[in-house]
Amino acid sequence: VTFDYQGDLAQGELSVSLAVFKIDTETLWPSIQFDRFTTIVVDPEENKEGGSFQIYWEKGVGNDITLSLRSSYDDIHRSSDLFEWNSDNFDFDSEITYSGLMNQEIRIGANTRFSGSEFINKGGFSLTITPEKDHLENLSLFIQDEISLNQGLRLILGARYEDSTLG
């Protein structure tokens, strides 16, 4: 069983990637990896802030089946004398992988995404974005069959269904 958490924060000119926290739930032994500290140069007149996180969980069931879940959220706010832009995104993925067949791996999964953004022109320039606010809801389902034909050649067959609502 694997459980990962990763995140980052940003404000002004500084962007910090937080530690990646992993725990093996069978041994309950945690490991922490300090990823990076990065300075991003932005316009000093612009205020930027936001953050993101991702959680990932995976568990093997028997020898042939793996279940995995991933969830992420990011939040971005940018503001200057000319405009303001806000964006929020939430994703959730689930997947089942079956590898019990010879030279073959079958994946079945689903994804949902909720996304919203807003653009506010503060009158500093003549750019208009229509609509000023939008909201996206997306649901997708997929199935994929990966067949190893020989050592360096694989055939991947799959189908995906998506339903999106923009408003």
PDB file of C-alpha atoms in Angstrom:
ATOM      1  CA  VAL A   1       0.000   0.000   0.000  1.00  0.00           C
ATOM      2  CA  THR A   2       1.308   3.443  -0.893  1.00  0.00           C
ATOM      3  CA  PHE A   3       0.027   6.808   0.310  1.00  0.00           C
ATOM      4  CA  ASP A   4       1.625  10.031  -1.003  1.00  0.00           C
ATOM      5  CA  TYR A   5       0.924  13.681  -0.252  1.00  0.00           C
ATOM      6  CA  GLN A   6       2.527  16.530  -2.164  1.00  0.00           C
ATOM      7  CA  GLY A   7       1.853  20.250  -2.194  1.00  0.00           C
ATOM      8  CA  ASP A   8       3.216  23.672  -2.943  1.00  0.00           C
ATOM      9  CA  LEU A   9       2.522  27.291  -2.026  1.00  0.00           C
ATOM     10  CA  ALA A  10       3.233  30.524  -3.876  1.00  0.00           C
ATOM     11  CA  GLN A  11       3.005  34.154  -2.887  1.00  0.00           C
ATOM     12  CA  GLY A  12       4.588  37.168  -4.579  1.00  0.00           C
ATOM     13  CA  GLU A  13       7.938  36.239  -6.108  1.00  0.00           C
ATOM     14  CA  LEU A  14       8.492  33.135  -3.993  1.00  0.00           C
ATOM     15  CA  SER A  15       7.206  29.672  -4.866  1.00  0.00           C
ATOM     16  CA  VAL A  16       7.887  26.823  -2.436  1.00  0.00           C
ATOM     17  CA  SER A  17       7.344  23.153  -3.135  1.00  0.00           C
ATOM     18  CA  LEU A  18       6.475  21.387   0.094  1.00  0.00           C
ATOM     19  CA  ALA A  19       7.824  18.027   1.067  1.00  0.00           C
ATOM     20  CA  VAL A  20       6.548  14.836  -0.475  1.00  0.00           C
ATOM     21  CA  PHE A  21       5.253  12.700   2.390  1.00  0.00           C
ATOM     22  CA  LYS A  22       5.028   8.967   1.779  1.00  0.00           C
ATOM     23  CA  ILE A  23       3.974   6.215   4.129  1.00  0.00           C
ATOM     24  CA  ASP A  24       4.059   2.489   3.633  1.00  0.00           C
ATOM     25  CA  THR A  25       0.857   1.466   5.404  1.00  0.00           C
ATOM     26  CA  GLU A  26       1.999  -2.112   5.903  1.00  0.00           C
ATOM     27  CA  THR A  27       5.140  -1.183   7.845  1.00  0.00           C
ATOM     28  CA  LEU A  28       3.797   2.262   8.874  1.00  0.00           C
ATOM     29  CA  TRP A  29       7.243   3.649   8.002  1.00  0.00           C
ATOM     30  CA  PRO A  30       7.032   7.254   6.747  1.00  0.00           C
ATOM     31  CA  SER A  31       9.514   8.905   4.424  1.00  0.00           C
ATOM     32  CA  ILE A  32       9.741  12.599   3.706  1.00  0.00           C
ATOM     33  CA  GLN A  33      11.463  14.015   0.618  1.00  0.00           C
ATOM     34  CA  PHE A  34      12.147  17.744   0.462  1.00  0.00           C
ATOM     35  CA  ASP A  35      11.688  18.371  -3.211  1.00  0.00           C
ATOM     36  CA  ARG A  36      12.825  21.893  -4.147  1.00  0.00           C
ATOM     37  CA  PHE A  37      12.738  25.539  -3.254  1.00  0.00           C
ATOM     38  CA  THR A  38      12.333  27.752  -6.304  1.00  0.00           C
ATOM     39  CA  THR A  39      12.177  31.485  -6.814  1.00  0.00           C
ATOM     40  CA  ILE A  40       9.920  32.524  -9.684  1.00  0.00           C
ATOM     41  CA  VAL A  41      10.467  36.014 -11.098  1.00  0.00           C
ATOM     42  CA  VAL A  42       7.178  37.819 -11.678  1.00  0.00           C
ATOM     43  CA  ASP A  43       6.209  41.409 -12.376  1.00  0.00           C
ATOM     44  CA  PRO A  44       6.778  43.246  -9.054  1.00  0.00           C
ATOM     45  CA  GLU A  45       3.536  45.167  -9.679  1.00  0.00           C
ATOM     46  CA  GLU A  46       1.604  41.888  -9.784  1.00  0.00           C
ATOM     47  CA  ASN A  47       0.384  40.015  -6.713  1.00  0.00           C
ATOM     48  CA  LYS A  48       0.444  36.244  -7.194  1.00  0.00           C
ATOM     49  CA  GLU A  49      -0.648  33.688  -4.634  1.00  0.00           C
ATOM     50  CA  GLY A  50      -2.012  30.189  -4.570  1.00  0.00           C
ATOM     51  CA  GLY A  51      -1.203  26.629  -3.858  1.00  0.00           C
ATOM     52  CA  SER A  52      -1.851  23.050  -4.757  1.00  0.00           C
ATOM     53  CA  PHE A  53      -1.866  19.624  -3.220  1.00  0.00           C
ATOM     54  CA  GLN A  54      -2.124  16.078  -4.467  1.00  0.00           C
ATOM     55  CA  ILE A  55      -2.949  12.906  -2.579  1.00  0.00           C
ATOM     56  CA  TYR A  56      -2.280   9.490  -4.108  1.00  0.00           C
ATOM     57  CA  TRP A  57      -3.208   6.074  -2.701  1.00  0.00           C
ATOM     58  CA  GLU A  58      -2.456   2.671  -4.220  1.00  0.00           C
ATOM     59  CA  LYS A  59      -3.123  -0.840  -2.938  1.00  0.00           C
ATOM     60  CA  GLY A  60      -2.445  -4.242  -4.418  1.00  0.00           C
ATOM     61  CA  VAL A  61      -5.246  -6.784  -4.055  1.00  0.00           C
ATOM     62  CA  GLY A  62      -3.863 -10.254  -4.455  1.00  0.00           C
ATOM     63  CA  ASN A  63      -1.160 -10.725  -7.083  1.00  0.00           C
ATOM     64  CA  ASP A  64      -3.088  -9.426 -10.090  1.00  0.00           C
ATOM     65  CA  ILE A  65      -5.182  -6.365  -9.128  1.00  0.00           C
ATOM     66  CA  THR A  66      -4.107  -2.855  -8.158  1.00  0.00           C
ATOM     67  CA  LEU A  67      -6.511  -0.146  -6.969  1.00  0.00           C
ATOM     68  CA  SER A  68      -5.455   3.503  -7.092  1.00  0.00           C
ATOM     69  CA  LEU A  69      -7.048   6.823  -6.154  1.00  0.00           C
ATOM     70  CA  ARG A  70      -5.691  10.312  -6.806  1.00  0.00           C
ATOM     71  CA  SER A  71      -7.130  13.638  -5.774  1.00  0.00           C
ATOM     72  CA  SER A  72      -5.726  17.093  -6.431  1.00  0.00           C
ATOM     73  CA  TYR A  73      -6.688  20.713  -5.899  1.00  0.00           C
ATOM     74  CA  ASP A  74      -5.058  23.906  -7.080  1.00  0.00           C
ATOM     75  CA  ASP A  75      -5.931  27.518  -6.386  1.00  0.00           C
ATOM     76  CA  ILE A  76      -4.364  30.462  -8.264  1.00  0.00           C
ATOM     77  CA  HIS A  77      -4.949  34.187  -7.751  1.00  0.00           C
ATOM     78  CA  ARG A  78      -3.171  36.863  -9.798  1.00  0.00           C
ATOM     79  CA  SER A  79      -3.808  40.564  -9.402  1.00  0.00           C
ATOM     80  CA  SER A  80      -2.263  43.685 -10.921  1.00  0.00           C
ATOM     81  CA  ASP A  81      -3.337  47.242 -11.651  1.00  0.00           C
ATOM     82  CA  LEU A  82      -4.742  45.993 -14.985  1.00  0.00           C
ATOM     83  CA  PHE A  83      -6.597  42.788 -14.151  1.00  0.00           C
ATOM     84  CA  GLU A  84      -7.445  40.122 -11.597  1.00  0.00           C
ATOM     85  CA  TRP A  85      -7.631  36.406 -12.398  1.00  0.00           C
ATOM     86  CA  ASN A  86      -8.766  33.602 -10.066  1.00  0.00           C
ATOM     87  CA  SER A  87      -8.808  29.886 -10.815  1.00  0.00           C
ATOM     88  CA  ASP A  88      -9.801  26.829  -8.762  1.00  0.00           C
ATOM     89  CA  ASN A  89      -9.519  23.221  -9.979  1.00  0.00           C
ATOM     90  CA  PHE A  90     -10.418  19.928  -8.302  1.00  0.00           C
ATOM     91  CA  ASP A  91      -9.664  16.499  -9.814  1.00  0.00           C
ATOM     92  CA  PHE A  92     -10.465  12.989  -8.640  1.00  0.00           C
ATOM     93  CA  ASP A  93      -9.215   9.853 -10.450  1.00  0.00           C
ATOM     94  CA  SER A  94      -9.796   6.175  -9.715  1.00  0.00           C
ATOM     95  CA  GLU A  95      -8.331   3.186 -11.514  1.00  0.00           C
ATOM     96  CA  ILE A  96      -8.331  -0.605 -11.334  1.00  0.00           C
ATOM     97  CA  THR A  97      -5.508  -2.478 -13.067  1.00  0.00           C
ATOM     98  CA  TYR A  98      -5.679  -6.212 -13.780  1.00  0.00           C
ATOM     99  CA  SER A  99      -2.434  -7.905 -14.802  1.00  0.00           C
ATOM    100  CA  GLY A 100      -3.406 -11.569 -14.405  1.00  0.00           C
ATOM    101  CA  LEU A 101      -3.326 -12.376 -18.119  1.00  0.00           C
ATOM    102  CA  MET A 102      -0.111 -13.401 -19.896  1.00  0.00           C
ATOM    103  CA  ASN A 103       1.603 -10.361 -21.506  1.00  0.00           C
ATOM    104  CA  GLN A 104      -1.494  -8.220 -20.951  1.00  0.00           C
ATOM    105  CA  GLU A 105      -2.647  -5.473 -18.588  1.00  0.00           C
ATOM    106  CA  ILE A 106      -6.220  -4.145 -18.458  1.00  0.00           C
ATOM    107  CA  ARG A 107      -7.054  -0.769 -16.886  1.00  0.00           C
ATOM    108  CA  ILE A 108     -10.515   0.580 -16.075  1.00  0.00           C
ATOM    109  CA  GLY A 109     -10.962   4.016 -14.568  1.00  0.00           C
ATOM    110  CA  ALA A 110     -12.922   7.185 -14.031  1.00  0.00           C
ATOM    111  CA  ASN A 111     -12.059  10.868 -13.642  1.00  0.00           C
ATOM    112  CA  THR A 112     -14.040  13.887 -12.562  1.00  0.00           C
ATOM    113  CA  ARG A 113     -12.905  17.500 -12.742  1.00  0.00           C
ATOM    114  CA  PHE A 114     -14.496  20.688 -11.435  1.00  0.00           C
ATOM    115  CA  SER A 115     -12.895  23.894 -12.617  1.00  0.00           C
ATOM    116  CA  GLY A 116     -13.845  27.518 -12.204  1.00  0.00           C
ATOM    117  CA  SER A 117     -12.172  30.759 -13.216  1.00  0.00           C
ATOM    118  CA  GLU A 118     -12.901  34.458 -13.125  1.00  0.00           C
ATOM    119  CA  PHE A 119     -11.263  37.315 -15.040  1.00  0.00           C
ATOM    120  CA  ILE A 120     -11.815  40.893 -13.885  1.00  0.00           C
ATOM    121  CA  ASN A 121     -10.624  43.752 -16.095  1.00  0.00           C
ATOM    122  CA  LYS A 122      -9.746  46.688 -13.848  1.00  0.00           C
ATOM    123  CA  GLY A 123      -9.896  49.096 -16.782  1.00  0.00           C
ATOM    124  CA  GLY A 124      -6.175  49.193 -17.426  1.00  0.00           C
ATOM    125  CA  PHE A 125      -6.442  47.983 -21.024  1.00  0.00           C
ATOM    126  CA  SER A 126      -9.080  47.156 -23.593  1.00  0.00           C
ATOM    127  CA  LEU A 127      -9.097  43.363 -23.319  1.00  0.00           C
ATOM    128  CA  THR A 128     -12.419  41.667 -22.812  1.00  0.00           C
ATOM    129  CA  ILE A 129     -12.754  37.996 -21.939  1.00  0.00           C
ATOM    130  CA  THR A 130     -16.247  36.576 -22.309  1.00  0.00           C
ATOM    131  CA  PRO A 131     -17.584  35.126 -20.120  1.00  0.00           C
ATOM    132  CA  GLU A 132     -15.833  36.762 -17.196  1.00  0.00           C
ATOM    133  CA  LYS A 133     -16.662  33.707 -15.082  1.00  0.00           C
ATOM    134  CA  ASP A 134     -16.807  30.110 -16.198  1.00  0.00           C
ATOM    135  CA  HIS A 135     -17.360  26.759 -14.569  1.00  0.00           C
ATOM    136  CA  LEU A 136     -16.437  23.391 -16.059  1.00  0.00           C
ATOM    137  CA  GLU A 137     -17.615  19.989 -14.876  1.00  0.00           C
ATOM    138  CA  ASN A 138     -16.087  16.978 -16.588  1.00  0.00           C
ATOM    139  CA  LEU A 139     -16.697  13.254 -16.078  1.00  0.00           C
ATOM    140  CA  SER A 140     -14.800  10.609 -18.018  1.00  0.00           C
ATOM    141  CA  LEU A 141     -14.646   6.810 -18.042  1.00  0.00           C
ATOM    142  CA  PHE A 142     -12.057   4.683 -19.812  1.00  0.00           C
ATOM    143  CA  ILE A 143     -10.895   1.150 -20.489  1.00  0.00           C
ATOM    144  CA  GLN A 144      -7.463   0.268 -21.826  1.00  0.00           C
ATOM    145  CA  ASP A 145      -5.853  -3.026 -22.835  1.00  0.00           C
ATOM    146  CA  GLU A 146      -2.051  -3.071 -23.128  1.00  0.00           C
ATOM    147  CA  ILE A 147      -0.621  -6.157 -24.838  1.00  0.00           C
ATOM    148  CA  SER A 148       3.121  -6.888 -24.952  1.00  0.00           C
ATOM    149  CA  LEU A 149       3.781  -8.348 -28.388  1.00  0.00           C
ATOM    150  CA  ASN A 150       7.524  -8.835 -27.799  1.00  0.00           C
ATOM    151  CA  GLN A 151      10.357  -7.310 -25.731  1.00  0.00           C
ATOM    152  CA  GLY A 152      10.165  -3.832 -27.301  1.00  0.00           C
ATOM    153  CA  LEU A 153       6.711  -3.682 -28.886  1.00  0.00           C
ATOM    154  CA  ARG A 154       3.348  -3.125 -27.178  1.00  0.00           C
ATOM    155  CA  LEU A 155      -0.143  -2.714 -28.588  1.00  0.00           C
ATOM    156  CA  ILE A 156      -2.476  -0.425 -26.628  1.00  0.00           C
ATOM    157  CA  LEU A 157      -6.223  -0.492 -27.326  1.00  0.00           C
ATOM    158  CA  GLY A 158      -8.663   1.672 -25.476  1.00  0.00           C
ATOM    159  CA  ALA A 159     -11.893   3.601 -25.343  1.00  0.00           C
ATOM    160  CA  ARG A 160     -12.826   6.764 -23.458  1.00  0.00           C
ATOM    161  CA  TYR A 161     -16.161   8.451 -22.772  1.00  0.00           C
ATOM    162  CA  GLU A 162     -16.320  12.111 -21.682  1.00  0.00           C
ATOM    163  CA  ASP A 163     -19.192  14.319 -20.630  1.00  0.00           C
ATOM    164  CA  SER A 164     -18.438  18.014 -20.092  1.00  0.00           C
ATOM    165  CA  THR A 165     -20.611  20.873 -18.951  1.00  0.00           C
ATOM    166  CA  LEU A 166     -19.384  24.432 -19.407  1.00  0.00           C
ATOM    167  CA  GLY A 167     -21.332  27.186 -17.758  1.00  0.00           C
TER     168      GLY A 167
END
